Short mmCIF file of C-alpha atoms in Angstrom, two decimals:
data_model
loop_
_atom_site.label_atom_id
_atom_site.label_comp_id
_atom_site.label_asym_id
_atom_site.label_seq_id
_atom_site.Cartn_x
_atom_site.Cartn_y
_atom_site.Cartn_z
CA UNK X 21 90.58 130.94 116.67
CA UNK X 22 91.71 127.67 118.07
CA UNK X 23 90.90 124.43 116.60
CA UNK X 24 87.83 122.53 118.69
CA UNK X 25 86.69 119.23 118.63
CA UNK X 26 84.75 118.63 121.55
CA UNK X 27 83.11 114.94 123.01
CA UNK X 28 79.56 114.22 123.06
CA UNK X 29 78.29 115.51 126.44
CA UNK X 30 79.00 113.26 129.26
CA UNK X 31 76.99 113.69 132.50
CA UNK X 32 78.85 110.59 134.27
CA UNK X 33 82.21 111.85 133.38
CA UNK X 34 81.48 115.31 134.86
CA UNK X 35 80.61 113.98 137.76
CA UNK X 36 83.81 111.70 137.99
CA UNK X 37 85.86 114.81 137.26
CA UNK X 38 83.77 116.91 139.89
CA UNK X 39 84.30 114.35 142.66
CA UNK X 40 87.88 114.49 142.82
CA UNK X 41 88.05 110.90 143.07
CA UNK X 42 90.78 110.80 139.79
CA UNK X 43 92.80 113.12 141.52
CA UNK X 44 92.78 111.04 144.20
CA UNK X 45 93.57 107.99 142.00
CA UNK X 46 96.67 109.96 140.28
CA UNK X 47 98.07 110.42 143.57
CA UNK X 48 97.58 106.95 145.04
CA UNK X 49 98.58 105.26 142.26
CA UNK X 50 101.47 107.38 141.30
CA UNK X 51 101.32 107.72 137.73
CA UNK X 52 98.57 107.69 134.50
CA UNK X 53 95.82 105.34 134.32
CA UNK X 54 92.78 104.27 132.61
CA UNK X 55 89.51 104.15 134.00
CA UNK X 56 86.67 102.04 133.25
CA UNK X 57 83.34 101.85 133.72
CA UNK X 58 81.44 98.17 133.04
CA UNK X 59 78.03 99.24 132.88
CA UNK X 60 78.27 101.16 129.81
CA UNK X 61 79.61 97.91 128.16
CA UNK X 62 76.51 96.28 129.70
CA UNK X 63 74.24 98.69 127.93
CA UNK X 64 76.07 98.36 124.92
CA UNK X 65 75.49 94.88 124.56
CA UNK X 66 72.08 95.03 125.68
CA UNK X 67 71.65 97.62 122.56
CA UNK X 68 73.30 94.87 120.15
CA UNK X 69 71.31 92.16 121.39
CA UNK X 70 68.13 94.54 120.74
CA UNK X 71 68.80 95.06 117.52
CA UNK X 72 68.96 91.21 116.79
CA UNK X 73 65.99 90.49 118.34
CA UNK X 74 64.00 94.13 116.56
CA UNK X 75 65.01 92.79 113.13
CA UNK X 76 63.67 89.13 114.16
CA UNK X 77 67.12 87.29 113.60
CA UNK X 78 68.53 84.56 115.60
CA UNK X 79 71.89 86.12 116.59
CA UNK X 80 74.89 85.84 118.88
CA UNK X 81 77.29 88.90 119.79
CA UNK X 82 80.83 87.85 120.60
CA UNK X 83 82.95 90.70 122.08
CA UNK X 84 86.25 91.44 120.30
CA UNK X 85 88.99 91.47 123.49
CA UNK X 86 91.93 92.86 121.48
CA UNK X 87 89.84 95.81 121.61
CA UNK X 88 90.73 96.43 125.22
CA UNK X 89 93.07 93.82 127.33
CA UNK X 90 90.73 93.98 130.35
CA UNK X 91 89.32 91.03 132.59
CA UNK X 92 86.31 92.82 133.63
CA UNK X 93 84.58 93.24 130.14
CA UNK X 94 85.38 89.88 129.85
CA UNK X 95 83.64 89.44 133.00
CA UNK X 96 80.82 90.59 132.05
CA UNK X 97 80.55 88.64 129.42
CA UNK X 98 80.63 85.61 131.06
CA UNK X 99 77.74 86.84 133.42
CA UNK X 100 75.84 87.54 130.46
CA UNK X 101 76.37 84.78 128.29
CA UNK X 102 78.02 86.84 125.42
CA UNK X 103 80.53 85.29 123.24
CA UNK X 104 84.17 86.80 123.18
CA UNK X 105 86.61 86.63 119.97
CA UNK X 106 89.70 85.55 120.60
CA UNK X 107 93.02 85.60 118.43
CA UNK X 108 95.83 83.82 120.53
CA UNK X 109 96.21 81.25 123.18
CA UNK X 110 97.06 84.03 125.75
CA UNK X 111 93.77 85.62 124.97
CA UNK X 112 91.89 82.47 124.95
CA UNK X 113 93.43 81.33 128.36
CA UNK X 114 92.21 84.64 129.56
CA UNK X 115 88.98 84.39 128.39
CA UNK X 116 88.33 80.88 129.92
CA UNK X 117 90.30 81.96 133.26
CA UNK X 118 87.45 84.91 133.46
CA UNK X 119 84.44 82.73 133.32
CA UNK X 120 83.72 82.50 129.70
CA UNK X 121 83.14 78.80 128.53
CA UNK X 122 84.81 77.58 125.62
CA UNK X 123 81.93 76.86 123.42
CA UNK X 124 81.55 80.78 124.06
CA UNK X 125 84.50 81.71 121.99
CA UNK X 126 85.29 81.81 118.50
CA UNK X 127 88.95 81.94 117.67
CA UNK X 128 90.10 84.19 114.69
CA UNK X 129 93.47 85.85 113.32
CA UNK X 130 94.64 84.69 110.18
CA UNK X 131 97.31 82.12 110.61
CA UNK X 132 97.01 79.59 113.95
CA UNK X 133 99.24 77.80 116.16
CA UNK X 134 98.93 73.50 116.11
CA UNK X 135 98.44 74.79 120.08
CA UNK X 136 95.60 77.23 119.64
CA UNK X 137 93.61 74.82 117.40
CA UNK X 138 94.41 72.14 119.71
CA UNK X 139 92.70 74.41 122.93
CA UNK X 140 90.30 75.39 120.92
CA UNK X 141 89.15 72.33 119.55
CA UNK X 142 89.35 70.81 123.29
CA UNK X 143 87.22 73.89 124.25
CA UNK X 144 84.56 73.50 121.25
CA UNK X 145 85.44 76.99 120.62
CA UNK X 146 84.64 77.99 117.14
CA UNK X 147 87.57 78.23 114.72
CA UNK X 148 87.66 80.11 111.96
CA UNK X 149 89.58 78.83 109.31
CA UNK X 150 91.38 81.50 107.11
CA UNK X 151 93.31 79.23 104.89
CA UNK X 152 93.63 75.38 103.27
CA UNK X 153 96.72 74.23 105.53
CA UNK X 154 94.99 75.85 108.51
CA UNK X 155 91.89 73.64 107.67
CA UNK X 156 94.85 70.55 107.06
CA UNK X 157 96.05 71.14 110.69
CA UNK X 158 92.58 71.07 112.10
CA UNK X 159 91.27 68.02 110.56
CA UNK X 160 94.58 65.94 111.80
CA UNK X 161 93.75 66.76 115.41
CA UNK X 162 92.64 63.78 117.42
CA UNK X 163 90.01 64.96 119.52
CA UNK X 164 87.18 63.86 121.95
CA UNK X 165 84.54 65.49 119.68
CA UNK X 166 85.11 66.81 116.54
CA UNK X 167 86.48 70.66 116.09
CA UNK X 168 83.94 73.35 115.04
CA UNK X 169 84.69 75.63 112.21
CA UNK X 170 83.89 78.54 110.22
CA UNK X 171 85.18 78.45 106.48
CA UNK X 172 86.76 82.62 106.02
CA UNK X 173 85.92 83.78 102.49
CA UNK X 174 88.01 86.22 100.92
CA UNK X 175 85.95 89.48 100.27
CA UNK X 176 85.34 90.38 96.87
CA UNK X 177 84.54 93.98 97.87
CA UNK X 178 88.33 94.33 98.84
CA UNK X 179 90.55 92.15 96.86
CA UNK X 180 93.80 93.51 98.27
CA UNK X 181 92.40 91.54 101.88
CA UNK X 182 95.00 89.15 103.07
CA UNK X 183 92.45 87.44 104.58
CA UNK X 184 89.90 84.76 103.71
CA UNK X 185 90.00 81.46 101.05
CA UNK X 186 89.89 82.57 97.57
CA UNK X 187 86.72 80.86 95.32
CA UNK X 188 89.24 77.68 94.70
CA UNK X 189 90.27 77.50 97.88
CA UNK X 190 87.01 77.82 99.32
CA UNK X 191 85.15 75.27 97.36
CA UNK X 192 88.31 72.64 98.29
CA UNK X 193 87.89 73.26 101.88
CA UNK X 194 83.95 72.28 101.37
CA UNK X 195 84.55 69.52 99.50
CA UNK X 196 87.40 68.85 102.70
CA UNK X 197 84.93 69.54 105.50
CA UNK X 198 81.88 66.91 103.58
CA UNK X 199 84.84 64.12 102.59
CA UNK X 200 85.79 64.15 106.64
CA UNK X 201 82.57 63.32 107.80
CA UNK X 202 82.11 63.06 111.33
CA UNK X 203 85.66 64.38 111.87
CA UNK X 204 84.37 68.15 112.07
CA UNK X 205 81.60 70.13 112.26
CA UNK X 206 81.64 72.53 109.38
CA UNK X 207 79.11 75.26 111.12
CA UNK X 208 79.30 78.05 108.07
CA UNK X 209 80.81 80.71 106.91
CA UNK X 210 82.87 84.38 107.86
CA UNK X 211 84.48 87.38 106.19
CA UNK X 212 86.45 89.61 107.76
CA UNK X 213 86.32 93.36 106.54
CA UNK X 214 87.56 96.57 106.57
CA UNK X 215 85.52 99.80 106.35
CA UNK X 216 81.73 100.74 107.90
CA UNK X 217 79.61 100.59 104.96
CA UNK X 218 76.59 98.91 106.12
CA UNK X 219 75.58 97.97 102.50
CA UNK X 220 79.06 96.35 101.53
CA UNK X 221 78.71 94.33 104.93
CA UNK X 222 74.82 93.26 103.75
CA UNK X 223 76.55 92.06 100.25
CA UNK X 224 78.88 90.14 101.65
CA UNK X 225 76.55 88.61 104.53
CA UNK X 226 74.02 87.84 101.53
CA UNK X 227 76.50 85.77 99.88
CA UNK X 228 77.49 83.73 102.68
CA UNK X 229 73.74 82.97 103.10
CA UNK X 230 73.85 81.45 99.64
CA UNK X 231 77.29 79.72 100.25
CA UNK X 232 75.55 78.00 103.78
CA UNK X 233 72.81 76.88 101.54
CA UNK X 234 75.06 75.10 98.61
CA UNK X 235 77.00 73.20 101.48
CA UNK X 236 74.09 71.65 102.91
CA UNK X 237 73.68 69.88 99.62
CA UNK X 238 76.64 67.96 100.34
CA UNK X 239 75.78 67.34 104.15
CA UNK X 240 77.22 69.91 106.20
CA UNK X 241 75.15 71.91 109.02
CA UNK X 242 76.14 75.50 107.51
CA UNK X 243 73.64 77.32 109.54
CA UNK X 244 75.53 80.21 110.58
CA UNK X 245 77.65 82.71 109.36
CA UNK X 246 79.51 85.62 110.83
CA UNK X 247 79.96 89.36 109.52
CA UNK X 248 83.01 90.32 112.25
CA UNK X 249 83.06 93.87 113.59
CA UNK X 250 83.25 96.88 111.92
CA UNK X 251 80.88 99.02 113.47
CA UNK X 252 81.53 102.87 114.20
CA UNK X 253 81.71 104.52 117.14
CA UNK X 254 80.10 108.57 117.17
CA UNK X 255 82.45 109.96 119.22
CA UNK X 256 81.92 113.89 118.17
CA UNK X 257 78.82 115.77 116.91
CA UNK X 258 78.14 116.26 113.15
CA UNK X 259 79.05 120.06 112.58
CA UNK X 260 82.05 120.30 114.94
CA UNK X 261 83.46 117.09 112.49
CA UNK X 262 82.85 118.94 109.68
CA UNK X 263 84.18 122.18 110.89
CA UNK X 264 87.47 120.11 112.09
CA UNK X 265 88.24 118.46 108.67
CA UNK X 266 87.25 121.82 106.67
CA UNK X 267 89.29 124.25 108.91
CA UNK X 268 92.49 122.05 110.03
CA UNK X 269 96.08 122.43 108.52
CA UNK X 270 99.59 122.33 109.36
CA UNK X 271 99.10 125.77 111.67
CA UNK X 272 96.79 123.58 114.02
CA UNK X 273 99.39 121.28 115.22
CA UNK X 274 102.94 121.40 116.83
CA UNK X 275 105.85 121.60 114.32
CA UNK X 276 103.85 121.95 111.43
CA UNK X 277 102.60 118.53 111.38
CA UNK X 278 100.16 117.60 107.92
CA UNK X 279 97.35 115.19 108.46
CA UNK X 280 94.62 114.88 105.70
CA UNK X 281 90.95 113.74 106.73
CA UNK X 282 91.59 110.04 105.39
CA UNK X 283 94.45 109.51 108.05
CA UNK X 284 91.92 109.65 110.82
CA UNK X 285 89.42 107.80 112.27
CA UNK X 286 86.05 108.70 110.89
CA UNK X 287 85.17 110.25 114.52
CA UNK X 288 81.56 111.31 113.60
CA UNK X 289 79.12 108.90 112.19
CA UNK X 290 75.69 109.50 111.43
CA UNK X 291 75.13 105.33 111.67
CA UNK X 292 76.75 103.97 114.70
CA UNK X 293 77.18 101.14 117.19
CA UNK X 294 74.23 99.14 117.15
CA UNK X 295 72.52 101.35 115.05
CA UNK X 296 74.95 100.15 112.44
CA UNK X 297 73.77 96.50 113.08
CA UNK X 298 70.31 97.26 112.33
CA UNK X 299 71.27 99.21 109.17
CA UNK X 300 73.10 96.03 108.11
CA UNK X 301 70.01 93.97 108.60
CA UNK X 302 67.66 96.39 107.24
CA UNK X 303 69.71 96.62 103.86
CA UNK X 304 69.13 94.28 100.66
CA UNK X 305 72.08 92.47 99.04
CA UNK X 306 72.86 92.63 96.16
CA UNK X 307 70.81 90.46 93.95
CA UNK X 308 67.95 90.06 96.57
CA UNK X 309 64.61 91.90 96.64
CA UNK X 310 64.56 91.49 100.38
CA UNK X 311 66.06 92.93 103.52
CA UNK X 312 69.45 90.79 104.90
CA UNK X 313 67.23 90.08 108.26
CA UNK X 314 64.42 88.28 106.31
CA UNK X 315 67.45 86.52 104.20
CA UNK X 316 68.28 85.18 107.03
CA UNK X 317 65.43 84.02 108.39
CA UNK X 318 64.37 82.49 105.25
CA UNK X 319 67.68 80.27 105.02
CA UNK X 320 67.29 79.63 108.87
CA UNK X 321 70.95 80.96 109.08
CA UNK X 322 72.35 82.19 112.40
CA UNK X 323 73.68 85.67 112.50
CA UNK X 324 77.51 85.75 114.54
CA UNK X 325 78.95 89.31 114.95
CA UNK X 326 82.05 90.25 116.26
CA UNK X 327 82.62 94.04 117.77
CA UNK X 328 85.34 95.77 119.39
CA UNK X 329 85.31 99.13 119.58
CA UNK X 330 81.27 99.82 119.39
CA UNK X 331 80.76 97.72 123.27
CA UNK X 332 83.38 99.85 124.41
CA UNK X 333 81.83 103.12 123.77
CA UNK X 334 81.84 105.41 126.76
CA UNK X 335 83.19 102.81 128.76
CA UNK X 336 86.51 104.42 129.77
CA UNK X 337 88.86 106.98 129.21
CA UNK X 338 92.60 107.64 130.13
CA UNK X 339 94.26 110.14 132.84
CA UNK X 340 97.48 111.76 133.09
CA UNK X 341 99.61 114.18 135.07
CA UNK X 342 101.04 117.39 133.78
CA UNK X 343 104.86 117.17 134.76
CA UNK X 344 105.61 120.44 132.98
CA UNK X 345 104.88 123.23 130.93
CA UNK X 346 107.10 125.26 128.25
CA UNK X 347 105.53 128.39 126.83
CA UNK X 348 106.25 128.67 123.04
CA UNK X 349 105.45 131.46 120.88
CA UNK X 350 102.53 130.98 120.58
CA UNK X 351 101.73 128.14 122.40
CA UNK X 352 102.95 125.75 124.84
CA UNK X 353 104.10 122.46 125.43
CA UNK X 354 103.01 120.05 127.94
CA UNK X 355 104.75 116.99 129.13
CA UNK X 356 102.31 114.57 131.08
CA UNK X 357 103.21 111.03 133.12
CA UNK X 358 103.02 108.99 130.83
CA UNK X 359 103.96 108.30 126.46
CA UNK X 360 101.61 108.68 123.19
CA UNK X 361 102.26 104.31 123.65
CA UNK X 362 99.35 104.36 125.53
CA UNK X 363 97.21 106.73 123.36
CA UNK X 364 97.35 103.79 120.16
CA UNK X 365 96.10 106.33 117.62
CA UNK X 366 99.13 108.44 117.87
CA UNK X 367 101.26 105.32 116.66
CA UNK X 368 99.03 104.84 112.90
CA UNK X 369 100.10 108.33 111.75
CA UNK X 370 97.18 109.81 112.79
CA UNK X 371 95.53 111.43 116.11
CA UNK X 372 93.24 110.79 118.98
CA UNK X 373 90.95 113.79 117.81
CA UNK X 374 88.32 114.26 120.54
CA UNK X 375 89.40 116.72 122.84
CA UNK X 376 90.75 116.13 126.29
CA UNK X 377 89.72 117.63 129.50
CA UNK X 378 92.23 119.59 131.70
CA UNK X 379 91.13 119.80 135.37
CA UNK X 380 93.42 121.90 137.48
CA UNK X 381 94.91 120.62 140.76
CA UNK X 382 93.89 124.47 142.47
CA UNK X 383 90.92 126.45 141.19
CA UNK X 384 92.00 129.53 138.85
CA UNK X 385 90.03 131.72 136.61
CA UNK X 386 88.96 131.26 133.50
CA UNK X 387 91.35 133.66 130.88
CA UNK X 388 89.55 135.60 128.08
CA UNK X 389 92.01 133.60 125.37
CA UNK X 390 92.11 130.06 126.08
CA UNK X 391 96.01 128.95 126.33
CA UNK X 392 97.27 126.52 123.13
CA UNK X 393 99.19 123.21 123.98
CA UNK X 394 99.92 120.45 122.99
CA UNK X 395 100.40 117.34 124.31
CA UNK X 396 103.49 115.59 124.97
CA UNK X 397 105.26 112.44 126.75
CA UNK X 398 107.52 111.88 129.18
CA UNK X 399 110.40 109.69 126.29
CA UNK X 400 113.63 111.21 125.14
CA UNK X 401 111.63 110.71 121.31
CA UNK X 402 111.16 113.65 119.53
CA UNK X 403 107.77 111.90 118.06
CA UNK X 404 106.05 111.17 121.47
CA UNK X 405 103.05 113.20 121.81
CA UNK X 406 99.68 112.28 122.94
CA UNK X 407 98.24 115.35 121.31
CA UNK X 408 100.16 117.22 118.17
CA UNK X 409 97.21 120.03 117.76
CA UNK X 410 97.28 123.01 119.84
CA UNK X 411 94.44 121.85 122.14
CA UNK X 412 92.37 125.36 123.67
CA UNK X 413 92.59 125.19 127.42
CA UNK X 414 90.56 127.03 129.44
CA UNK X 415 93.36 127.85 131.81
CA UNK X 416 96.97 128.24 131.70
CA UNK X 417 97.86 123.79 132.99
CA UNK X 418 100.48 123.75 135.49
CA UNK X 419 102.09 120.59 136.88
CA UNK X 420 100.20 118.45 139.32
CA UNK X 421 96.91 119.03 136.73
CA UNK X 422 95.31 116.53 135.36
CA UNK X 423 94.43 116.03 131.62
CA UNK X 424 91.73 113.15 131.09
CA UNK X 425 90.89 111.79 127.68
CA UNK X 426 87.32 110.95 127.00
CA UNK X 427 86.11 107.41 125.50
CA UNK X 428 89.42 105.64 125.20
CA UNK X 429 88.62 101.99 125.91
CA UNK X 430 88.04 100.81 122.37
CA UNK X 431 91.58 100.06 120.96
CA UNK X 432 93.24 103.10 122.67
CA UNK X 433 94.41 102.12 126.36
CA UNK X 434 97.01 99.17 125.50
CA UNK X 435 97.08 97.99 121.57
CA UNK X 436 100.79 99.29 121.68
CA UNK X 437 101.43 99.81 125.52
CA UNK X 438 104.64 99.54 126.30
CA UNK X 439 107.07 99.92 129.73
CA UNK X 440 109.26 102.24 127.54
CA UNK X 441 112.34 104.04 129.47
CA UNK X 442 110.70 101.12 132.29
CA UNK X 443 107.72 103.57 133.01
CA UNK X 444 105.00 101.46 134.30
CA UNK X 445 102.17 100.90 132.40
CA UNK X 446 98.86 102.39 133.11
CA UNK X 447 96.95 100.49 135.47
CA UNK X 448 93.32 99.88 134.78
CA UNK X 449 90.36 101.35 137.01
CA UNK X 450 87.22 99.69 137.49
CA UNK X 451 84.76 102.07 138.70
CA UNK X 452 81.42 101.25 139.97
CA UNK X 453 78.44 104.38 139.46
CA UNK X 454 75.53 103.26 141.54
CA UNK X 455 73.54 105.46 141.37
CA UNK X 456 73.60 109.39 141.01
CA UNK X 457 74.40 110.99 144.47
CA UNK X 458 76.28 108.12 146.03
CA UNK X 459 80.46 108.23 145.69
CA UNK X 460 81.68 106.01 143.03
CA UNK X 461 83.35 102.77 144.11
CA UNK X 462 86.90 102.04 142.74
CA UNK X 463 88.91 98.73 142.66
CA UNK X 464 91.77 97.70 140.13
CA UNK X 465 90.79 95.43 137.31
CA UNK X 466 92.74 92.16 136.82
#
C-alpha cells in the first residue's frame, strides 16, 4: 500500500484547481510558480491579534518577512498596522518601500551592519541587540532622536543558542543602556528560540518580565519584551501523521533514501498558529503561581511576537509542469519545470511531506492501483527532487500535467531559490477570491 499523507481539506484550493485558471497561469507564464492568496494572511493575523486581546494583554504582532519574500503580505501589513521583522537593509528597504513605517519594524539577526543600525535608528525601528559591540555601535550613532532597543538574552533552555547576551553580558549592556541616558531608549527585552513548546516559551517570557522590572530600578522604560516566532503550523491531520512516521522506511522513497521522524518538520500539531499564542499566555512560568497573560499585566509589560510561518498558513502553494515521465520498476519518475531550490525543505535533509495534487492537462480515468512517483527537477544533480517518496497518483501524470503543492508560503517558495542552469525563478501569483461563484482575479505580486 502506498505511503499517504494527505493536506487538511481545502475548499478554496479545489476550486482554484477546478477553474482551470492555474493551467492557464502555467501556460501564460511559461514555467512554475507560486500562488498566493492575501486574505488568508489577513485572517491569520486577525486570529493572532484575537488571542492578545482574549487573554487581556497589550500586544503587538510583527510579521516575520524572511518567511516569504513577497510585497503583498507586506502590504497588508501596512494596511493593517502590523509590525514586520526585518533582518537586513534589503528587507528593511522593502518593508518601508511597501508602506510599512519605520517605527513599525523591529530589526533582528544576530550580528548588524553600522548601515542597518544607522536606517534603523533613522527609522525608530526597534533594534534588537544580540551582543555588547552591537550595543557599542548603536550607542556611537549620532542621531536626531535616540535609537530604540531590545536587549537579546541568551536562553537558558538551550545553551548551545548562538544567540542572545550571556548573564554578564546582559547585566553590562543594562548598566550601558542607564549610564547613556538620553542617548537611547532601552524599551526591554527578547529571546530568540528554537522549538514549539509553549511552556519553555512561557519560562523564558516570565523571566524577561522580571528582567524589565530590575531595569526600571535604574531608570530605563523596560516595558516590553518580545518572545519571537516559533509557532506551528497543522498542516496534516493527527492519525495520517502518525500512520506516516510509524509506517515509513527506506522502501517509501526513491533510491532507498532513510529519513527518521526528527529530520522533519513536525507537520501535525495538536497546538497551532494562534492557538499556540494563547497556550503561551495561558501557561505559568516557572516560579509563578499565575498564568504568563496576568504576569504581564501585572508588570504592565507589552507583549511583541514575531511569526513567520503560522500568518502564512494556507496562504499559498507552488505549481509545476510535468516535462516527463520514466516508468521504473515499480514506480516512476517525474521531472517537472522547475528544481527542489524552490521547494526549501528538500535542501535541510529532509522533505516537504504533505502530499501534492496532480491535475491532468486531459481528463482520464481513475486506475484501480494508483501509479508511484516521485518527484524530480529539471538540474543535471542527481539530488534534485522535489519529492523523494513514491507519491500515489490517482492517474498515470503525463507531460503538460500539472502537480500543485499545498500550503507552501511559509519558508518554502524562495528561502534557497535560485536561477540554477539560468531557469527563471518562480514568479509569484496574487490571487484575489471574492467571493464563492465569481472567477478569481489574478495579478503578479511585486
Amino acid at each position: 500500500m502506498a505511503l499517504t499523507l494527505p493536506a487538511h481539506p481545502d475548499p478554496l484550493a479545489d476550486r482554484l484547481h477546478e477553474s482551470g485558471l492555474l493551467a492557464e497561469l502555467a501556460h501564460g507564464l511559461g514555467g512554475p510558480f507560486h500562488y498566493l492568496l492575501p486574505h488568508r494572511f489577513d485572517t491569520n493575523l486577525t486570529a493572532f491579534r484575537g488571542a492578545l486581546t482574549d487573554a487581556g494583554v497589550e500586544g503587538r504582532v510583527y510579521y516575520a518577512k524572511k518567511a516569504n519574500k513577497a510585497g503583498v503580505f507586506v502590504e497588508r501589513c501596512a494596511a493593517q498596522g502590523a509590525g514586520v521583522d526585518v533582518a537586513s537593509l534589503g528587507e528593511l528597504r522593502d518593508a518601508l518601500g511597501h508602506g510599512v513605517r519605520g517605527e513599525d519594524l523591529v530589526v533582528t539577526g544576530p550580528a548588524k551592519t553600522t548601515d542597518l543600525l544607522r536606517v534603523a535608528a533613522q527609522q525608530g525601528a526597534l533594534i534588537a541587540v544580540d551582543a555588547l559591540d552591537e550595543l557599542d555601535r548603536v550607542l556611537t550613532l549620532c542621531q536626531a532622536r535616540p535609537p530604540r532597543v531590545l536587549l537579546r538574552v541568551h536562553p537558558r533552555s538551550q545553551p548551545g543558542s548562538r544567540f542572545g547576551l550571556h548573564e554578564e553580558d546582559l547585566d553590562e549592556a543594562v548598566h550601558d543602556c542607564a549610564e547613556a541616558g538620553d542617548q537611547v531608549r532601552m524599551e526591554g527585552f527578547s529571546f530568540h528560540l528554537s522549538g514549539y513548546d509553549p511552556q519553555q516559551r512561557a519560562d523564558l517570557a516570565g523571566d524577561l518580565v522580571e528582567l524589565c522590572l530590575k531595569a526600571r530600578v535604574l531608570g530605563l522604560q523596560a516595558d516590553r519584551i518580545s518572545i519571537g516566532g516559533g509557532f506551528a503550523v497543522d498542516y496534516v491531520p493527527a492519525e495520517a501523521w502518525q500512520t506516516f512516521l510509524d509506517r515509513q522506511h527506506p522502501g517509501d522513497y526513491h533510491a532507498g533514501k532513510t529519513f527518521t521522524a526528527s529530520d522533519f518538520y513536525p507537520y501535525h500539531s495538536p497546538v497551532a498558529g494562534a492557538g499556540a499564542l494563547a497556550a503561551v499566555l495561558a501557561a505559568r512560568p516557572a516560579g509563578h503561581g499565575e498564568s504568563l497573560a496576568v504576569r504581564l499585566g501585572q508588570a504592565g509589560v507589552m507583549l511583541l511576537l514575531e511569526p513567520g510561518r503560522a500568518l502564512l498558513d494556507g496562504a499559498g502553494s507552488s505549481v509545476f509542469t510535468v516535462q516527463g515521465v520514466k516508468d521504473r520498476a515499480g514506480y516512476g519518475i517525474l521531472t517537472v519545470d522547475g528544481t527542489s531550490l524552490s521547494l526549501s525543505e528538500q535542501w535541510f535533509n529532509s522533505e516537504y511531506l504533505p502530499d501534492p495534487r496532480l491535475l491532468p492537462a486531459r481528463p482520464r480515468p481513475v486506475t484501480d492501483e494508483p501509479y508511484r512517483a516521485c518527484v524530480g527537477g529539471a538540474s543535471c544533480l542527481d539530488s534534485d527532487l522535489l519529492t523523494w517518496r513514491k507519491i500515489a497518483f490517482p492517474v498515470r501524470p503525463y507531460a503538460g500535467d500539472l502537480i500543485v503543492y499545498p500550503n507552501t508560503a511559509g519558508y518554502q517558495m524562495d528561502s534557497n531559490e535560485s536561477p540554477f542552469h539560468e531557469l527563471p525563478l518562480p514568479p509569484k501569483v496574487v490571487i484575489d477570491c471574492p467571493d464563492d461563484t465569481s472567477r478569481p482575479r489574478w495579478r503578479l505580486d511585486h
